[in-house]
Coordinates of C-alpha atoms in Angstrom, one line a residue:
M8 CA 0.0 0.0 0.0
L9 CA 1.1 3.6 -0.6
T10 CA 2.0 5.8 2.3
P11 CA -0.5 8.7 2.4
P12 CA 1.1 12.1 1.7
A13 CA 1.8 14.3 4.7
A14 CA -0.8 16.9 5.5
T15 CA -0.5 20.0 3.3
P16 CA -1.2 23.4 4.6
S17 CA -4.5 24.8 3.3
A18 CA -4.7 27.4 0.6
P19 CA -7.2 30.2 0.5
P20 CA -10.5 28.5 -0.2
P21 CA -11.7 28.5 -3.8
P22 CA -15.4 29.1 -4.5
A23 CA -17.6 26.2 -3.5
P24 CA -17.6 23.5 -6.3
S25 CA -20.5 24.4 -8.6
A26 CA -19.4 23.1 -12.0
S27 CA -17.8 20.1 -13.6
S28 CA -15.1 20.0 -16.3
S29 CA -15.3 17.3 -18.9
V30 CA -12.4 18.5 -21.0
P31 CA -10.7 15.4 -22.4
R32 CA -7.3 15.1 -20.8
L33 CA -4.2 13.0 -20.6
V34 CA -1.3 12.9 -18.2
I35 CA 2.1 12.0 -19.8
A36 CA 4.2 10.2 -17.2
A37 CA 7.4 8.2 -17.2
P38 CA 9.4 5.8 -14.9
S39 CA 12.1 8.4 -14.5
S40 CA 13.5 11.7 -15.7
G41 CA 15.2 11.5 -19.1
S42 CA 12.7 9.1 -20.5
G43 CA 11.3 11.5 -23.1
K44 CA 8.3 13.1 -21.4
T45 CA 8.9 16.5 -22.7
T46 CA 9.5 15.3 -26.3
V47 CA 6.4 13.2 -26.3
A48 CA 4.1 15.6 -24.4
T49 CA 5.2 18.6 -26.5
G50 CA 5.0 16.6 -29.7
L51 CA 1.4 15.5 -28.8
M52 CA 0.4 19.0 -28.0
A53 CA 1.7 20.3 -31.4
A54 CA 0.3 17.4 -33.3
F55 CA -3.2 17.8 -31.9
A56 CA -3.0 21.6 -32.4
A57 CA -2.1 21.0 -36.0
R58 CA -5.3 19.1 -36.4
G59 CA -7.2 22.1 -35.3
L60 CA -7.9 21.2 -31.7
A61 CA -7.6 23.9 -29.0
V62 CA -5.0 22.2 -26.7
S63 CA -4.5 23.3 -23.1
P64 CA -0.9 22.7 -22.0
H65 CA 0.0 21.9 -18.3
K66 CA 3.2 20.9 -16.4
V67 CA 3.3 19.1 -13.1
G68 CA 5.6 20.7 -10.6
P69 CA 7.4 24.1 -10.4
D70 CA 9.3 23.9 -13.7
Y71 CA 9.3 27.1 -15.7
I72 CA 11.1 26.0 -18.9
D73 CA 9.0 23.1 -20.2
P74 CA 5.8 25.3 -20.3
G75 CA 7.6 27.6 -22.7
Y76 CA 7.9 24.7 -25.2
H77 CA 4.3 23.8 -24.5
S78 CA 3.1 27.3 -25.3
L79 CA 5.0 27.3 -28.6
A80 CA 3.4 24.0 -29.4
T81 CA -0.2 25.1 -28.7
G82 CA -0.3 28.8 -29.0
R83 CA -1.7 29.0 -25.4
V84 CA -0.1 29.9 -22.1
G85 CA 1.7 26.9 -20.4
R86 CA 0.5 26.5 -16.8
N87 CA 1.9 24.6 -13.8
L88 CA 0.0 22.3 -11.5
D89 CA 2.0 22.0 -8.2
A90 CA 0.3 20.3 -5.3
Y91 CA 3.2 21.3 -2.9
L92 CA 3.3 25.0 -3.8
C93 CA -0.5 25.5 -4.1
G94 CA -1.9 22.6 -2.2
P95 CA -3.8 19.6 -3.7
E96 CA -7.1 21.5 -3.3
L97 CA -6.1 24.0 -6.0
V98 CA -4.9 21.6 -8.6
G99 CA -8.4 20.9 -10.0
P100 CA -9.5 24.6 -10.0
L101 CA -6.2 25.8 -11.6
F102 CA -6.5 23.1 -14.2
A103 CA -10.1 24.0 -15.0
H104 CA -9.1 27.7 -15.3
G105 CA -6.4 27.0 -17.8
A106 CA -8.4 24.4 -19.8
R107 CA -11.6 26.4 -20.1
G108 CA -13.0 26.2 -23.6
C109 CA -10.4 23.8 -24.9
D110 CA -10.9 20.5 -26.8
L111 CA -8.1 18.7 -25.1
A112 CA -5.7 19.1 -22.2
I113 CA -2.3 17.5 -22.0
V114 CA -0.4 17.4 -18.7
E115 CA 3.3 16.7 -18.7
G116 CA 4.4 14.9 -15.5
V117 CA 7.6 15.5 -13.4
M118 CA 10.4 13.1 -12.7
G119 CA 9.3 9.5 -12.3
M120 CA 5.5 9.0 -12.0
Y121 CA 5.5 8.3 -8.3
D122 CA 8.3 10.8 -7.3
G123 CA 7.2 13.8 -5.4
A124 CA 8.3 16.1 -2.6
A125 CA 11.0 14.5 -0.6
G126 CA 9.7 12.8 2.6
E127 CA 6.1 13.7 1.8
G128 CA 4.8 10.5 0.2
E129 CA 3.0 11.0 -3.0
L130 CA 2.6 14.8 -2.5
A131 CA 3.3 16.8 -5.7
S132 CA 3.9 13.6 -7.8
T133 CA 2.6 13.0 -11.2
A134 CA 0.5 10.2 -9.9
Q135 CA -1.2 12.4 -7.3
V136 CA -2.0 15.0 -9.9
A137 CA -3.4 12.4 -12.3
K138 CA -5.7 11.2 -9.5
L139 CA -6.8 14.7 -8.5
L140 CA -7.6 15.4 -12.2
R141 CA -9.3 11.9 -12.7
A142 CA -7.1 11.7 -15.8
P143 CA -5.8 8.6 -17.6
V144 CA -2.0 8.3 -17.8
V145 CA 0.2 7.5 -20.8
L146 CA 3.5 6.1 -19.7
V147 CA 6.5 7.0 -21.8
V148 CA 9.2 4.4 -21.5
D149 CA 12.8 4.7 -22.7
A150 CA 13.2 1.4 -24.4
S151 CA 16.7 1.9 -25.7
S152 CA 18.4 -0.8 -23.5
Q153 CA 15.7 -3.4 -23.0
S154 CA 13.3 -5.7 -24.8
R155 CA 11.2 -8.2 -22.8
S156 CA 12.0 -6.6 -19.5
V157 CA 9.8 -3.6 -20.5
A158 CA 6.8 -5.7 -19.6
A159 CA 7.9 -6.2 -16.0
L160 CA 8.7 -2.4 -15.7
V161 CA 5.4 -1.4 -17.0
H162 CA 3.5 -4.0 -14.9
G163 CA 5.1 -2.5 -11.8
F164 CA 4.0 1.0 -12.6
V165 CA 0.5 -0.1 -13.6
S166 CA -0.1 -2.1 -10.4
W167 CA 1.7 0.0 -7.8
D168 CA -1.3 2.3 -7.2
P169 CA -4.7 0.9 -8.4
Q170 CA -6.1 4.5 -8.3
V171 CA -3.8 5.6 -11.1
R172 CA -5.3 4.6 -14.4
V173 CA -2.5 3.8 -16.9
G174 CA -4.2 3.6 -20.2
G175 CA -1.2 2.7 -22.4
V176 CA 2.4 3.1 -23.2
I177 CA 4.5 5.1 -25.7
L178 CA 7.8 3.5 -26.4
N179 CA 10.6 6.0 -26.9
K180 CA 14.1 5.6 -28.4
V181 CA 13.2 2.4 -30.3
A182 CA 16.1 1.3 -32.4
S183 CA 14.7 -0.8 -35.2
D184 CA 11.7 -2.7 -36.5
R185 CA 12.9 -5.9 -34.8
H186 CA 13.4 -4.0 -31.5
E187 CA 9.8 -2.7 -31.8
E188 CA 8.5 -6.2 -32.5
L189 CA 10.1 -7.6 -29.3
L190 CA 8.8 -4.7 -27.2
R191 CA 5.2 -5.1 -28.5
D192 CA 5.2 -8.8 -28.0
A193 CA 6.3 -8.4 -24.4
L194 CA 3.7 -5.7 -23.6
E195 CA 0.9 -7.7 -25.4
S196 CA 1.5 -10.5 -23.0
A197 CA 1.3 -8.0 -20.1
G198 CA -2.0 -6.6 -21.4
T199 CA -0.8 -3.0 -21.7
P200 CA -1.7 -1.2 -25.0
V201 CA 1.1 0.3 -27.0
L202 CA -0.2 3.7 -28.1
G203 CA 2.9 4.8 -29.9
V204 CA 6.5 4.1 -30.9
V205 CA 9.0 6.9 -31.2
R206 CA 12.3 6.1 -32.9
R207 CA 15.7 7.6 -32.0
A208 CA 16.2 11.0 -33.7
S209 CA 18.7 13.7 -32.9
R210 CA 16.5 16.4 -34.6
V211 CA 14.1 16.5 -31.6
D212 CA 16.9 17.0 -29.1
T213 CA 16.8 20.4 -27.4
P214 CA 20.0 21.9 -25.9
S215 CA 20.5 21.8 -22.2
R216 CA 22.7 23.6 -19.7
H217 CA 23.2 23.9 -15.9
L218 CA 19.5 24.1 -15.0
G219 CA 17.9 22.0 -17.8
L220 CA 16.6 22.9 -21.2
V221 CA 17.5 26.3 -22.7
P222 CA 14.3 28.4 -22.5
V223 CA 12.3 29.1 -25.7
A224 CA 12.9 32.9 -25.3
E225 CA 16.6 32.4 -25.8
R226 CA 16.4 30.3 -29.0
R227 CA 13.0 30.9 -30.5
A228 CA 13.8 30.1 -34.2
E229 CA 15.6 26.8 -33.2
A230 CA 12.8 26.0 -30.7
V231 CA 10.2 26.4 -33.4
D232 CA 12.1 23.8 -35.5
S233 CA 12.5 21.5 -32.6
V234 CA 8.8 21.6 -31.7
A235 CA 7.9 21.0 -35.4
A236 CA 10.2 18.0 -35.4
M237 CA 8.7 16.6 -32.2
A238 CA 5.2 17.0 -33.7
A239 CA 6.1 15.2 -36.9
Q240 CA 7.8 12.3 -35.1
V241 CA 5.0 11.8 -32.6
A242 CA 2.3 12.1 -35.3
Q243 CA 4.1 9.5 -37.4
G244 CA 4.7 7.1 -34.5
C245 CA 1.7 7.4 -32.3
D246 CA -2.0 6.5 -32.6
L247 CA -3.5 9.9 -32.2
E248 CA -7.1 8.6 -32.5
A249 CA -6.5 6.1 -29.7
L250 CA -4.9 8.7 -27.5
L251 CA -7.8 11.1 -28.1
A252 CA -10.3 8.4 -27.3
L253 CA -8.4 7.6 -24.1
A254 CA -8.5 11.3 -23.2
R255 CA -12.2 11.5 -23.7
G256 CA -12.6 8.7 -21.2
A257 CA -11.4 10.9 -18.3
G258 CA -13.9 11.3 -15.5
D259 CA -15.8 14.5 -14.9
L260 CA -13.9 16.9 -12.7
F261 CA -16.2 18.5 -10.1
C262 CA -14.7 21.8 -9.0
A263 CA -15.1 25.5 -9.7
Q264 CA -12.6 27.1 -12.0
W265 CA -10.0 29.2 -10.2
D266 CA -10.7 32.9 -10.6
A267 CA -8.1 35.6 -9.7
A268 CA -10.7 38.1 -8.5
E269 CA -12.5 35.6 -6.4
A270 CA -9.2 34.4 -4.9
L271 CA -8.3 37.9 -3.9
R272 CA -11.7 38.4 -2.3
A273 CA -11.3 35.2 -0.3
A274 CA -7.8 36.2 1.1
V275 CA -7.9 36.8 4.8
P276 CA -5.7 38.9 7.1
A277 CA -2.6 37.4 8.8
P278 CA -2.7 36.7 12.5
A279 CA -0.8 38.6 15.2
L280 CA 2.8 37.4 15.8
D281 CA 2.4 35.3 18.9
T282 CA 4.2 32.1 17.6
P283 CA 7.1 30.3 19.3
A284 CA 10.7 31.0 18.3
L285 CA 12.3 29.9 15.0
D286 CA 15.6 28.4 16.1
V287 CA 18.0 29.7 13.4
P288 CA 21.7 30.4 14.2
G289 CA 22.3 34.1 14.1
A290 CA 18.7 35.1 13.9
N291 CA 18.1 38.8 14.8
T292 CA 14.6 39.0 13.6
P293 CA 11.2 38.4 15.4
A294 CA 10.9 34.9 16.9
L295 CA 8.7 32.8 14.7
D296 CA 7.7 29.2 14.1
V297 CA 7.7 28.0 10.5
R298 CA 5.1 25.4 11.5
A299 CA 2.5 28.1 12.1
P300 CA -0.6 27.7 9.9
R301 CA -0.6 29.4 6.5
S302 CA -2.7 32.5 6.2
G303 CA -3.5 35.4 4.0
A304 CA -1.0 38.2 3.8
C305 CA -2.7 41.5 4.2
G306 CA -5.3 43.4 6.1
P307 CA -8.0 45.8 4.8
S308 CA -7.3 47.9 1.8
P309 CA -6.1 51.5 2.7
G310 CA -8.1 52.8 -0.3
G311 CA -6.7 54.8 -3.1
T312 CA -7.8 55.2 -6.8
G313 CA -6.3 54.6 -10.1
R314 CA -4.4 51.6 -11.5
P315 CA -0.7 51.6 -10.6
V316 CA 1.7 50.4 -13.2
V317 CA 3.6 47.2 -12.2
A318 CA 6.6 46.7 -14.4
V319 CA 7.4 43.0 -14.9
A320 CA 10.9 41.9 -16.1
G321 CA 11.0 39.7 -19.2
G322 CA 13.2 39.0 -22.2
S323 CA 15.8 36.3 -22.5
A324 CA 17.3 36.9 -19.0
F325 CA 14.1 36.7 -17.0
T326 CA 11.8 34.0 -18.4
F327 CA 10.5 32.4 -15.2
S328 CA 6.9 33.4 -14.2
Y329 CA 3.7 31.7 -13.5
A330 CA 0.8 32.9 -15.6
E331 CA -1.5 33.4 -12.6
H332 CA 0.9 36.1 -11.2
A333 CA 0.0 38.6 -13.9
E334 CA -3.6 37.6 -13.7
L335 CA -3.7 38.3 -10.0
L336 CA -1.8 41.6 -10.3
T337 CA -4.4 42.7 -12.9
A338 CA -7.3 41.5 -10.8
A339 CA -5.9 43.4 -7.8
G340 CA -6.1 46.6 -9.8
A341 CA -2.6 47.0 -11.4
D342 CA -1.7 47.6 -15.0
V343 CA 1.0 44.9 -15.8
V344 CA 3.6 46.2 -18.3
P345 CA 6.5 44.0 -19.4
F346 CA 10.0 45.3 -20.0
D347 CA 13.3 43.7 -21.1
P348 CA 16.3 44.6 -18.9
L349 CA 18.6 43.6 -21.7
R350 CA 17.1 46.1 -24.2
D351 CA 15.1 48.8 -22.4
E352 CA 17.0 51.7 -20.9
R353 CA 14.1 52.9 -18.7
L354 CA 11.2 51.4 -16.9
P355 CA 7.7 51.7 -18.3
E356 CA 6.2 55.1 -17.9
G357 CA 4.6 55.6 -14.5
T358 CA 6.1 52.5 -12.9
A359 CA 4.9 52.3 -9.3
G360 CA 6.1 48.8 -8.5
L361 CA 8.5 46.2 -9.9
V362 CA 8.5 42.4 -10.3
V363 CA 11.7 40.7 -11.3
G364 CA 11.2 36.9 -11.4
G365 CA 13.5 34.0 -12.2
G366 CA 15.6 33.3 -15.2
F367 CA 19.3 33.2 -16.3
P368 CA 20.9 36.6 -15.6
E369 CA 24.2 34.7 -15.0
M370 CA 24.2 34.0 -18.8
Y371 CA 23.7 37.7 -19.6
A372 CA 25.7 39.4 -16.8
A373 CA 27.8 41.5 -19.1
E374 CA 24.8 42.7 -21.2
L375 CA 22.7 43.4 -18.1
S376 CA 25.6 45.3 -16.6
A377 CA 26.1 47.3 -19.8
N378 CA 22.6 48.6 -19.6
E379 CA 23.6 51.2 -17.0
P380 CA 20.7 53.6 -17.6
L381 CA 18.2 50.9 -16.6
R382 CA 20.3 49.8 -13.6
K383 CA 20.3 53.4 -12.3
T384 CA 16.6 53.7 -12.9
V385 CA 15.9 50.6 -10.9
A386 CA 18.1 51.9 -8.0
A387 CA 16.3 55.3 -8.1
L388 CA 12.9 53.5 -8.0
V389 CA 14.0 51.6 -4.9
D390 CA 15.3 54.9 -3.3
Q391 CA 11.8 56.3 -3.7
G392 CA 10.4 53.4 -1.6
A393 CA 8.5 51.7 -4.4
P394 CA 7.6 48.0 -3.8
V395 CA 9.9 45.5 -5.5
A396 CA 9.4 41.7 -5.5
A397 CA 12.4 39.8 -6.7
E398 CA 12.9 36.0 -6.9
C399 CA 16.1 34.2 -7.7
A400 CA 17.3 35.9 -10.9
G401 CA 15.7 39.1 -9.6
L402 CA 17.7 38.8 -6.4
L403 CA 20.9 38.5 -8.4
Y404 CA 20.0 41.5 -10.5
L405 CA 19.5 43.7 -7.4
C406 CA 22.9 42.8 -5.9
R407 CA 26.0 44.9 -6.2
E408 CA 27.6 42.6 -8.7
L409 CA 27.1 39.2 -10.4
D410 CA 30.3 37.3 -11.4
G411 CA 32.2 40.6 -11.1
Q412 CA 29.8 42.6 -13.3
P413 CA 28.1 45.6 -11.7
M414 CA 24.3 45.1 -11.2
C415 CA 21.7 47.5 -9.7
G416 CA 23.5 47.8 -6.3
V417 CA 20.2 47.9 -4.4
L418 CA 21.3 45.1 -2.0
D419 CA 24.7 45.1 -0.2
A420 CA 25.5 41.6 -1.5
T421 CA 27.4 39.9 -4.2
A422 CA 26.4 37.0 -6.4
R423 CA 28.5 34.4 -8.3
M424 CA 28.1 31.1 -10.2
S425 CA 28.7 28.0 -8.2
G426 CA 29.3 24.4 -9.0
R427 CA 26.7 23.2 -6.5
L428 CA 23.1 22.8 -7.4
T429 CA 20.6 24.0 -4.8
L430 CA 17.3 22.3 -5.5
G431 CA 14.1 21.5 -3.6
Y432 CA 10.9 22.5 -2.0
R433 CA 10.9 24.8 1.0
D434 CA 8.5 25.4 3.8
A435 CA 8.8 29.1 4.7
V436 CA 7.4 31.9 6.9
A437 CA 7.9 35.6 6.4
V438 CA 10.1 36.8 9.3
S439 CA 9.8 40.5 8.4
D440 CA 7.0 42.8 7.3
S441 CA 7.5 43.7 3.6
A442 CA 5.7 45.1 0.6
L443 CA 4.9 41.5 -0.3
A444 CA 4.0 39.8 3.0
V445 CA 3.2 40.5 6.6
A446 CA 5.6 38.8 9.1
G447 CA 4.0 35.4 10.0
T448 CA 2.7 34.7 6.5
R449 CA 3.3 31.0 5.7
M450 CA 4.2 30.0 2.2
R451 CA 5.7 27.1 0.4
G452 CA 8.3 27.7 -2.3
H453 CA 11.0 26.1 -4.4
E454 CA 14.7 26.7 -4.9
F455 CA 16.6 25.9 -8.1
H456 CA 19.9 27.6 -8.8
R457 CA 23.7 27.2 -9.2
T458 CA 24.6 30.6 -7.8
V459 CA 25.5 31.9 -4.4
V460 CA 24.7 35.2 -2.8
E461 CA 26.9 36.5 0.0
P462 CA 25.6 37.1 2.5
G463 CA 22.6 34.8 2.1
A464 CA 20.4 37.0 4.3
G465 CA 20.3 40.6 5.1
A466 CA 19.9 42.3 8.5
T467 CA 16.2 42.0 7.9
P468 CA 15.7 38.6 6.2
A469 CA 12.7 37.8 3.9
W470 CA 12.1 34.2 5.0
G471 CA 12.7 31.7 7.7
L472 CA 13.1 28.2 6.1
R473 CA 12.4 24.9 7.8
T474 CA 13.5 22.6 5.0
P475 CA 16.0 21.1 4.4
Q476 CA 17.5 22.8 7.4
R477 CA 16.4 25.9 9.4
R478 CA 18.0 29.1 8.2
L479 CA 17.2 32.7 7.4
E480 CA 17.2 33.7 3.7
G481 CA 16.7 36.8 1.6
F482 CA 16.4 40.5 2.1
V483 CA 13.8 43.0 3.1
E484 CA 15.1 46.6 2.6
R485 CA 13.0 49.7 2.0
G486 CA 10.3 48.5 -0.4
V487 CA 12.3 45.5 -1.6
H488 CA 11.5 41.8 -0.9
A489 CA 14.3 39.7 -2.6
S490 CA 14.9 36.0 -2.1
Y491 CA 16.0 32.9 -3.9
L492 CA 12.6 31.3 -3.1
H493 CA 10.2 30.8 -6.0
T494 CA 6.6 31.0 -4.8
H495 CA 3.2 30.6 -6.5
W496 CA 1.0 33.5 -5.6
A497 CA -2.2 31.6 -6.3
S498 CA -1.5 29.8 -2.9
E499 CA -1.5 33.2 -1.1
P500 CA -3.3 35.8 -3.2
G501 CA -3.2 38.2 -0.2
V502 CA 0.5 38.9 -1.0
V503 CA -0.6 40.3 -4.4
R504 CA -3.3 42.5 -2.9
R505 CA -0.8 43.8 -0.4
F506 CA 1.8 44.5 -3.1
V507 CA -0.6 46.4 -5.3
E508 CA -1.9 48.4 -2.4
R509 CA 1.7 49.4 -1.6
C510 CA 2.1 50.4 -5.2
R511 CA -0.8 52.8 -4.9
T512 CA 0.4 54.4 -1.7
S513 CA 4.2 54.4 -1.9

């Protein structure tokens, strides 16, 4: 029997379930990373879109890069479904929101099908998301080094959790007709349908580097060719009619669609700081317990009129953002205006707040540094007390320097590349009041970087982290909230309401 997942902190309640979603849907899973999920999932999205279907693309977990390829394949925004960051109760509503009006939804899994948050059972696994969505699973198997053994492998995944419905297999990296014949014979004896066979092909490979695939924004022309090749190979090797029929057999999903405005209305104030101490060496901030219940992040609106402009960094250096963030900012009353720190020498006119998310500034340090007019404009905005929310790449951009290249100089810290990968989910609590969160606000986040910021926390840190060890992290200075932690604001929409209110009044 499976071990039940550990209890997940509750998110702000969505509207009471009042509708069902019958959008046909498939979850594309695999026994392990590197099996070909992204190639197959993206190829299927593009192949079905080429047939005239409106395809809704989704990705299990916190990954920002794969959704870029999904978006290219479908012409729709790629969306994440993360049961750790947002809670299992938001997976269905967020899915229904993204898939609204579509003919088909394809959900690419994460890691191996049963792999999830470390030490948390099935939480945040592909299997859990498939069950929450009542969606059939297609298992992508790298068959490059096996023949008859594939049946034993697939049997194990099919039988491990009877609540996960594996509807068939797509065999990837098949070498020859004879190899395919052996694999099909083995799986026929195991009773598992083969829904596709994808042969080895270098054209569908996409370049990778220190944090995975190179984002679409950095290689758009080549990415278009790669996605087209994926679509052609998948369409040639897979039974699209059988896959669509399987998708149409998904159970009705009874939940209300997530709505940004409703989520903001449901956000509740944070409680007073009366929690026990957070035992972190060197802590000089209010004593807090990261085990405190999650809550909303702001109190009543102080009023104000007009729609403040919130500038959101984009371009090749800052590609990481969840689609719901811009939707929440807009619903909270902001005008969201993108800008490119590599090209734009000034912030959008009337900027009242700044969001600098994740990405790869380390790959563009010289170019970012060369844009001195924008760096000075950002520093001047901070000096005026404007709210700034920076995550990971944004944190690096606000430091004095990155790999020896001058950055914005907003934070008294330096950043550099490191050979060590920092990766994993984090349980966090805000230890300082900021433009983004009230001290005591509980959130879950994700770290994913090969850089180091020294010091790792300012005199007024942003977060107290419990996992994988207790420590203080990030910076709260003036209107700035800067941290390595990637968070999903749909889990705590009150942080967006607070941020926009500060934009109005700062």
